[in-house]
PDB file of N, CA, C and O in Angstrom:
ATOM      1  N   MET L  15      -1.780   3.736  24.475  1.00 49.00           N
ATOM      2  CA  MET L  15      -2.341   4.266  23.202  1.00 49.00           C
ATOM      3  C   MET L  15      -1.079   3.817  22.356  1.00 49.00           C
ATOM      4  O   MET L  15       0.095   3.868  22.363  1.00 49.00           O
ATOM      5  N   SER L  16      -1.322   3.610  21.005  1.00 64.00           N
ATOM      6  CA  SER L  16      -0.526   2.838  20.036  1.00 64.00           C
ATOM      7  C   SER L  16       0.091   4.149  19.353  1.00 64.00           C
ATOM      8  O   SER L  16      -0.275   5.219  19.225  1.00 64.00           O
ATOM      9  N   GLU L  17       1.383   4.042  18.710  1.00 81.00           N
ATOM     10  CA  GLU L  17       2.208   5.090  17.898  1.00 81.00           C
ATOM     11  C   GLU L  17       1.216   5.314  16.561  1.00 81.00           C
ATOM     12  O   GLU L  17       0.486   4.374  16.222  1.00 81.00           O
ATOM     13  N   ASN L  18       1.348   6.429  16.393  1.00 87.00           N
ATOM     14  CA  ASN L  18       0.750   6.964  15.007  1.00 87.00           C
ATOM     15  C   ASN L  18       1.227   6.051  13.875  1.00 87.00           C
ATOM     16  O   ASN L  18       2.395   5.771  13.715  1.00 87.00           O
ATOM     17  N   ALA L  19       0.350   5.687  13.109  1.00 86.00           N
ATOM     18  CA  ALA L  19       0.745   5.166  11.686  1.00 86.00           C
ATOM     19  C   ALA L  19       1.574   6.142  10.881  1.00 86.00           C
ATOM     20  O   ALA L  19       1.403   7.225  10.904  1.00 86.00           O
ATOM     21  N   LYS L  20       2.567   5.527  10.038  1.00 93.00           N
ATOM     22  CA  LYS L  20       3.330   6.482   8.979  1.00 93.00           C
ATOM     23  C   LYS L  20       2.977   6.045   7.748  1.00 93.00           C
ATOM     24  O   LYS L  20       2.844   4.815   7.395  1.00 93.00           O
ATOM     25  N   ILE L  21       3.365   6.895   6.661  1.00 95.00           N
ATOM     26  CA  ILE L  21       3.188   6.468   5.286  1.00 95.00           C
ATOM     27  C   ILE L  21       4.272   6.940   4.816  1.00 95.00           C
ATOM     28  O   ILE L  21       4.811   7.944   4.702  1.00 95.00           O
ATOM     29  N   TYR L  22       4.853   5.787   3.919  1.00 95.00           N
ATOM     30  CA  TYR L  22       6.119   6.112   3.182  1.00 95.00           C
ATOM     31  C   TYR L  22       5.811   5.710   1.767  1.00 95.00           C
ATOM     32  O   TYR L  22       5.176   4.966   1.247  1.00 95.00           O
ATOM     33  N   VAL L  23       6.259   6.974   0.988  1.00 94.00           N
ATOM     34  CA  VAL L  23       5.962   7.005  -0.540  1.00 94.00           C
ATOM     35  C   VAL L  23       7.460   6.768  -1.159  1.00 94.00           C
ATOM     36  O   VAL L  23       8.343   7.570  -1.083  1.00 94.00           O
ATOM     37  N   ASN L  24       7.651   5.709  -2.254  1.00 90.00           N
ATOM     38  CA  ASN L  24       8.732   5.448  -2.862  1.00 90.00           C
ATOM     39  C   ASN L  24       8.667   6.342  -3.942  1.00 90.00           C
ATOM     40  O   ASN L  24       8.014   5.812  -5.149  1.00 90.00           O
ATOM     41  N   PRO L  25       9.656   7.443  -4.155  1.00 89.00           N
ATOM     42  CA  PRO L  25       9.645   8.226  -5.360  1.00 89.00           C
ATOM     43  C   PRO L  25       9.877   7.480  -6.717  1.00 89.00           C
ATOM     44  O   PRO L  25       9.494   7.829  -7.703  1.00 89.00           O
ATOM     45  N   LYS L  26      10.642   6.221  -6.726  1.00 84.00           N
ATOM     46  CA  LYS L  26      11.117   5.657  -7.742  1.00 84.00           C
ATOM     47  C   LYS L  26       9.968   4.470  -8.167  1.00 84.00           C
ATOM     48  O   LYS L  26       9.802   4.675  -9.444  1.00 84.00           O
ATOM     49  N   SER L  27       9.553   4.028  -7.279  1.00 82.00           N
ATOM     50  CA  SER L  27       8.534   3.003  -7.719  1.00 82.00           C
ATOM     51  C   SER L  27       6.928   3.312  -7.529  1.00 82.00           C
ATOM     52  O   SER L  27       6.034   2.849  -8.203  1.00 82.00           O
ATOM     53  N   GLY L  28       6.914   4.388  -6.809  1.00 85.00           N
ATOM     54  CA  GLY L  28       5.621   5.205  -6.517  1.00 85.00           C
ATOM     55  C   GLY L  28       4.756   4.108  -5.476  1.00 85.00           C
ATOM     56  O   GLY L  28       3.492   4.654  -5.067  1.00 85.00           O
ATOM     57  N   SER L  29       5.224   3.212  -5.153  1.00 90.00           N
ATOM     58  CA  SER L  29       4.599   2.478  -3.905  1.00 90.00           C
ATOM     59  C   SER L  29       4.278   3.387  -2.697  1.00 90.00           C
ATOM     60  O   SER L  29       5.167   3.940  -2.386  1.00 90.00           O
ATOM     61  N   ILE L  30       3.297   2.913  -2.130  1.00 94.00           N
ATOM     62  CA  ILE L  30       2.788   3.512  -0.672  1.00 94.00           C
ATOM     63  C   ILE L  30       2.765   2.435   0.221  1.00 94.00           C
ATOM     64  O   ILE L  30       2.005   1.561   0.161  1.00 94.00           O
ATOM     65  N   ARG L  31       3.835   2.538   1.467  1.00 95.00           N
ATOM     66  CA  ARG L  31       3.672   1.715   2.394  1.00 95.00           C
ATOM     67  C   ARG L  31       3.137   2.506   3.586  1.00 95.00           C
ATOM     68  O   ARG L  31       3.731   3.337   4.076  1.00 95.00           O
ATOM     69  N   VAL L  32       2.243   1.639   4.281  1.00 95.00           N
ATOM     70  CA  VAL L  32       1.639   2.185   5.590  1.00 95.00           C
ATOM     71  C   VAL L  32       2.286   1.215   6.679  1.00 95.00           C
ATOM     72  O   VAL L  32       2.359   0.240   6.649  1.00 95.00           O
ATOM     73  N   THR L  33       3.080   1.892   7.869  1.00 94.00           N
ATOM     74  CA  THR L  33       3.244   1.146   9.007  1.00 94.00           C
ATOM     75  C   THR L  33       2.113   1.049   9.934  1.00 94.00           C
ATOM     76  O   THR L  33       1.595   2.081  10.299  1.00 94.00           O
ATOM     77  N   GLY L  34       2.064  -0.246  10.651  1.00 91.00           N
ATOM     78  CA  GLY L  34       1.022  -0.245  11.684  1.00 91.00           C
ATOM     79  C   GLY L  34      -0.116  -1.038  11.302  1.00 91.00           C
ATOM     80  O   GLY L  34      -0.248  -1.545   9.976  1.00 91.00           O
ATOM     81  N   VAL L  35      -1.065  -1.306  12.044  1.00 91.00           N
ATOM     82  CA  VAL L  35      -2.424  -1.903  11.637  1.00 91.00           C
ATOM     83  C   VAL L  35      -3.405  -0.863  10.913  1.00 91.00           C
ATOM     84  O   VAL L  35      -3.707   0.065  11.527  1.00 91.00           O
ATOM     85  N   VAL L  36      -3.900  -1.316   9.813  1.00 92.00           N
ATOM     86  CA  VAL L  36      -5.031  -0.607   9.080  1.00 92.00           C
ATOM     87  C   VAL L  36      -6.159  -1.273   8.807  1.00 92.00           C
ATOM     88  O   VAL L  36      -6.242  -2.310   8.702  1.00 92.00           O
ATOM     89  N   ASP L  37      -7.123  -0.377   9.250  1.00 94.00           N
ATOM     90  CA  ASP L  37      -8.648  -0.769   9.355  1.00 94.00           C
ATOM     91  C   ASP L  37      -9.025  -0.772   7.872  1.00 94.00           C
ATOM     92  O   ASP L  37      -8.893   0.545   7.543  1.00 94.00           O
ATOM     93  N   PHE L  38      -9.810  -1.616   6.931  1.00 95.00           N
ATOM     94  CA  PHE L  38     -10.435  -1.232   5.723  1.00 95.00           C
ATOM     95  C   PHE L  38     -11.946  -0.975   6.140  1.00 95.00           C
ATOM     96  O   PHE L  38     -12.505  -1.937   6.903  1.00 95.00           O
ATOM     97  N   VAL L  39     -12.493  -0.348   5.807  1.00 97.00           N
ATOM     98  CA  VAL L  39     -13.841   0.489   6.221  1.00 97.00           C
ATOM     99  C   VAL L  39     -14.776   0.584   4.876  1.00 97.00           C
ATOM    100  O   VAL L  39     -14.314   1.255   4.099  1.00 97.00           O
ATOM    101  N   ASP L  40     -15.885   0.066   4.993  1.00 97.00           N
ATOM    102  CA  ASP L  40     -16.729   0.043   3.854  1.00 97.00           C
ATOM    103  C   ASP L  40     -17.629   1.586   4.140  1.00 97.00           C
ATOM    104  O   ASP L  40     -17.429   2.479   5.016  1.00 97.00           O
ATOM    105  N   SER L  41     -18.576   1.820   3.160  1.00 97.00           N
ATOM    106  CA  SER L  41     -19.291   3.004   2.971  1.00 97.00           C
ATOM    107  C   SER L  41     -20.240   3.199   4.127  1.00 97.00           C
ATOM    108  O   SER L  41     -20.783   4.437   4.391  1.00 97.00           O
ATOM    109  N   ASP L  42     -20.386   2.036   4.595  1.00 98.00           N
ATOM    110  CA  ASP L  42     -21.601   2.177   5.804  1.00 98.00           C
ATOM    111  C   ASP L  42     -20.624   2.337   7.496  1.00 98.00           C
ATOM    112  O   ASP L  42     -21.220   2.475   8.401  1.00 98.00           O
ATOM    113  N   GLY L  43     -19.229   2.461   6.963  1.00 97.00           N
ATOM    114  CA  GLY L  43     -18.390   2.428   8.296  1.00 97.00           C
ATOM    115  C   GLY L  43     -18.211   1.337   8.959  1.00 97.00           C
ATOM    116  O   GLY L  43     -17.537   1.484  10.151  1.00 97.00           O
ATOM    117  N   VAL L  44     -18.189   0.094   8.634  1.00 98.00           N
ATOM    118  CA  VAL L  44     -17.979  -1.099   9.096  1.00 98.00           C
ATOM    119  C   VAL L  44     -16.571  -1.669   8.622  1.00 98.00           C
ATOM    120  O   VAL L  44     -16.364  -1.533   7.324  1.00 98.00           O
ATOM    121  N   VAL L  45     -15.785  -1.853   9.590  1.00 97.00           N
ATOM    122  CA  VAL L  45     -14.513  -2.426   9.347  1.00 97.00           C
ATOM    123  C   VAL L  45     -14.765  -3.985   8.650  1.00 97.00           C
ATOM    124  O   VAL L  45     -15.326  -4.851   9.615  1.00 97.00           O
ATOM    125  N   THR L  46     -14.265  -3.908   7.536  1.00 97.00           N
ATOM    126  CA  THR L  46     -14.443  -5.390   6.668  1.00 97.00           C
ATOM    127  C   THR L  46     -13.006  -6.068   6.888  1.00 97.00           C
ATOM    128  O   THR L  46     -13.295  -7.383   6.806  1.00 97.00           O
ATOM    129  N   SER L  47     -12.045  -5.509   7.024  1.00 96.00           N
ATOM    130  CA  SER L  47     -10.939  -6.324   7.447  1.00 96.00           C
ATOM    131  C   SER L  47      -9.726  -5.362   7.895  1.00 96.00           C
ATOM    132  O   SER L  47      -9.946  -4.250   7.819  1.00 96.00           O
ATOM    133  N   SER L  48      -8.658  -5.912   8.490  1.00 96.00           N
ATOM    134  CA  SER L  48      -7.516  -5.279   9.199  1.00 96.00           C
ATOM    135  C   SER L  48      -6.244  -5.840   8.361  1.00 96.00           C
ATOM    136  O   SER L  48      -6.039  -6.815   7.930  1.00 96.00           O
ATOM    137  N   MET L  49      -5.270  -5.202   8.068  1.00 95.00           N
ATOM    138  CA  MET L  49      -4.116  -5.669   7.583  1.00 95.00           C
ATOM    139  C   MET L  49      -2.855  -4.737   8.350  1.00 95.00           C
ATOM    140  O   MET L  49      -3.045  -3.663   8.546  1.00 95.00           O
ATOM    141  N   GLU L  50      -1.833  -5.427   8.569  1.00 95.00           N
ATOM    142  CA  GLU L  50      -0.549  -4.857   9.241  1.00 95.00           C
ATOM    143  C   GLU L  50       0.337  -4.642   8.094  1.00 95.00           C
ATOM    144  O   GLU L  50       0.594  -5.412   7.097  1.00 95.00           O
ATOM    145  N   ASN L  51       0.757  -3.338   7.987  1.00 95.00           N
ATOM    146  CA  ASN L  51       2.023  -2.820   7.275  1.00 95.00           C
ATOM    147  C   ASN L  51       1.576  -3.046   5.618  1.00 95.00           C
ATOM    148  O   ASN L  51       2.551  -3.579   4.978  1.00 95.00           O
ATOM    149  N   PRO L  52       0.383  -2.788   5.119  1.00 96.00           N
ATOM    150  CA  PRO L  52       0.119  -2.860   3.771  1.00 96.00           C
ATOM    151  C   PRO L  52       1.034  -1.888   3.019  1.00 96.00           C
ATOM    152  O   PRO L  52       1.571  -0.791   3.368  1.00 96.00           O
ATOM    153  N   LYS L  53       1.193  -2.117   1.337  1.00 95.00           N
ATOM    154  CA  LYS L  53       2.064  -1.486   0.709  1.00 95.00           C
ATOM    155  C   LYS L  53       0.886  -1.388  -0.626  1.00 95.00           C
ATOM    156  O   LYS L  53       0.462  -2.595  -1.216  1.00 95.00           O
ATOM    157  N   PHE L  54       0.678  -0.220  -0.841  1.00 95.00           N
ATOM    158  CA  PHE L  54      -0.258   0.099  -2.004  1.00 95.00           C
ATOM    159  C   PHE L  54       0.601   0.135  -3.503  1.00 95.00           C
ATOM    160  O   PHE L  54       1.664   1.054  -3.351  1.00 95.00           O
ATOM    161  N   CYS L  55      -0.063   0.162  -4.378  1.00 93.00           N
ATOM    162  CA  CYS L  55       0.592   0.420  -5.682  1.00 93.00           C
ATOM    163  C   CYS L  55       0.149   1.688  -6.019  1.00 93.00           C
ATOM    164  O   CYS L  55      -0.804   2.288  -5.928  1.00 93.00           O
ATOM    165  N   GLY L  56       1.219   2.429  -6.781  1.00 90.00           N
ATOM    166  CA  GLY L  56       1.186   3.736  -7.066  1.00 90.00           C
ATOM    167  C   GLY L  56       1.554   4.034  -8.561  1.00 90.00           C
ATOM    168  O   GLY L  56       1.607   5.033  -8.944  1.00 90.00           O
ATOM    169  N   CYS L  57       1.902   2.739  -9.180  1.00 89.00           N
ATOM    170  CA  CYS L  57       2.590   2.775 -10.623  1.00 89.00           C
ATOM    171  C   CYS L  57       1.144   2.445 -11.595  1.00 89.00           C
ATOM    172  O   CYS L  57       1.333   2.680 -12.690  1.00 89.00           O
ATOM    173  N   GLY L  58       0.418   1.532 -10.910  1.00 90.00           N
ATOM    174  CA  GLY L  58      -0.642   1.158 -11.906  1.00 90.00           C
ATOM    175  C   GLY L  58      -0.514  -0.354 -12.621  1.00 90.00           C
ATOM    176  O   GLY L  58      -1.384  -0.574 -13.280  1.00 90.00           O
ATOM    177  N   HIS L  59       0.714  -0.735 -12.255  1.00 91.00           N
ATOM    178  CA  HIS L  59       1.075  -2.092 -12.984  1.00 91.00           C
ATOM    179  C   HIS L  59       0.642  -3.262 -11.967  1.00 91.00           C
ATOM    180  O   HIS L  59       0.795  -4.333 -12.752  1.00 91.00           O
ATOM    181  N   SER L  60       0.345  -3.050 -10.912  1.00 93.00           N
ATOM    182  CA  SER L  60       0.171  -4.235 -10.026  1.00 93.00           C
ATOM    183  C   SER L  60      -0.945  -5.105 -10.485  1.00 93.00           C
ATOM    184  O   SER L  60      -2.152  -4.534 -10.968  1.00 93.00           O
ATOM    185  N   LYS L  61      -0.841  -6.378 -10.524  1.00 94.00           N
ATOM    186  CA  LYS L  61      -2.202  -7.291 -10.769  1.00 94.00           C
ATOM    187  C   LYS L  61      -2.901  -7.531  -9.459  1.00 94.00           C
ATOM    188  O   LYS L  61      -3.964  -8.243  -9.478  1.00 94.00           O
ATOM    189  N   GLU L  62      -2.477  -7.120  -8.509  1.00 93.00           N
ATOM    190  CA  GLU L  62      -3.149  -7.275  -7.070  1.00 93.00           C
ATOM    191  C   GLU L  62      -3.629  -5.865  -6.479  1.00 93.00           C
ATOM    192  O   GLU L  62      -3.634  -5.942  -5.419  1.00 93.00           O
ATOM    193  N   LYS L  63      -4.110  -4.933  -7.560  1.00 92.00           N
ATOM    194  CA  LYS L  63      -4.457  -3.650  -7.039  1.00 92.00           C
ATOM    195  C   LYS L  63      -5.609  -3.848  -5.850  1.00 92.00           C
ATOM    196  O   LYS L  63      -6.375  -4.546  -6.239  1.00 92.00           O
ATOM    197  N   PRO L  64      -5.530  -2.902  -5.168  1.00 93.00           N
ATOM    198  CA  PRO L  64      -4.787  -1.610  -4.951  1.00 93.00           C
ATOM    199  C   PRO L  64      -3.474  -2.189  -4.168  1.00 93.00           C
ATOM    200  O   PRO L  64      -2.920  -1.050  -3.957  1.00 93.00           O
ATOM    201  N   PHE L  65      -3.269  -3.318  -3.888  1.00 94.00           N
ATOM    202  CA  PHE L  65      -1.645  -3.531  -3.224  1.00 94.00           C
ATOM    203  C   PHE L  65      -0.648  -3.562  -4.293  1.00 94.00           C
ATOM    204  O   PHE L  65      -0.873  -4.128  -5.306  1.00 94.00           O
ATOM    205  N   CYS L  66       0.579  -3.362  -3.787  1.00 93.00           N
ATOM    206  CA  CYS L  66       1.682  -3.483  -4.628  1.00 93.00           C
ATOM    207  C   CYS L  66       2.220  -4.879  -4.495  1.00 93.00           C
ATOM    208  O   CYS L  66       2.275  -5.672  -3.797  1.00 93.00           O
ATOM    209  N   ASP L  67       2.408  -5.591  -5.720  1.00 92.00           N
ATOM    210  CA  ASP L  67       3.017  -6.852  -5.951  1.00 92.00           C
ATOM    211  C   ASP L  67       4.374  -6.656  -6.708  1.00 92.00           C
ATOM    212  O   ASP L  67       5.129  -7.892  -7.029  1.00 92.00           O
ATOM    213  N   GLY L  68       4.993  -5.580  -6.768  1.00 89.00           N
ATOM    214  CA  GLY L  68       6.337  -5.638  -7.197  1.00 89.00           C
ATOM    215  C   GLY L  68       6.484  -5.554  -8.760  1.00 89.00           C
ATOM    216  O   GLY L  68       7.443  -5.538  -9.272  1.00 89.00           O
ATOM    217  N   SER L  69       5.210  -5.506  -9.367  1.00 89.00           N
ATOM    218  CA  SER L  69       5.283  -5.332 -11.000  1.00 89.00           C
ATOM    219  C   SER L  69       6.030  -4.234 -11.418  1.00 89.00           C
ATOM    220  O   SER L  69       6.544  -4.303 -12.659  1.00 89.00           O
ATOM    221  N   HIS L  70       6.358  -3.291 -10.538  1.00 85.00           N
ATOM    222  CA  HIS L  70       6.960  -1.897 -11.160  1.00 85.00           C
ATOM    223  C   HIS L  70       8.312  -2.362 -11.289  1.00 85.00           C
ATOM    224  O   HIS L  70       8.859  -1.589 -12.381  1.00 85.00           O
ATOM    225  N   LYS L  71       8.863  -3.361 -11.027  1.00 83.00           N
ATOM    226  CA  LYS L  71      10.088  -4.009 -11.387  1.00 83.00           C
ATOM    227  C   LYS L  71      10.499  -4.339 -12.790  1.00 83.00           C
ATOM    228  O   LYS L  71      11.374  -4.065 -13.257  1.00 83.00           O
ATOM    229  N   ASP L  72       9.239  -4.759 -13.386  1.00 80.00           N
ATOM    230  CA  ASP L  72       9.274  -5.172 -14.695  1.00 80.00           C
ATOM    231  C   ASP L  72       9.135  -4.167 -15.947  1.00 80.00           C
ATOM    232  O   ASP L  72       9.280  -4.412 -17.055  1.00 80.00           O
ATOM    233  N   PHE L  73       9.077  -2.969 -15.532  1.00 77.00           N
ATOM    234  CA  PHE L  73       8.909  -1.792 -16.460  1.00 77.00           C
ATOM    235  C   PHE L  73      10.029  -0.755 -16.169  1.00 77.00           C
ATOM    236  O   PHE L  73      10.429  -0.319 -15.169  1.00 77.00           O
ATOM    237  N   PRO L  74      10.642  -0.217 -17.424  1.00 71.00           N
ATOM    238  CA  PRO L  74      11.555   0.695 -17.346  1.00 71.00           C
ATOM    239  C   PRO L  74      11.069   2.219 -16.727  1.00 71.00           C
ATOM    240  O   PRO L  74      10.159   2.225 -16.846  1.00 71.00           O
ATOM    241  N   LYS L  75      12.204   2.628 -16.007  1.00 66.00           N
ATOM    242  CA  LYS L  75      11.785   3.992 -15.488  1.00 66.00           C
ATOM    243  C   LYS L  75      11.979   5.156 -16.493  1.00 66.00           C
ATOM    244  O   LYS L  75      12.674   4.908 -17.576  1.00 66.00           O
ATOM    245  N   ASP L  76      11.065   6.078 -16.260  1.00 58.00           N
ATOM    246  CA  ASP L  76      11.274   7.086 -17.260  1.00 58.00           C
ATOM    247  C   ASP L  76      12.454   8.120 -17.172  1.00 58.00           C
ATOM    248  O   ASP L  76      12.979   8.322 -16.132  1.00 58.00           O
TER     249      ASP L  76
END
């Protein structure tokens, strides 16, 4: 059995990193793709949503 996935939230950038393999599932329950260690956008600035592309680095922190 594999180790549980872990989710890390970066409080400065808002990015969300998941460790391990993640299956993306459509509304019918069909796995459409899989990705290892995805990082999701939490700030809203990414041009690659829902994934983080580092765009948060171009914006000042509040």
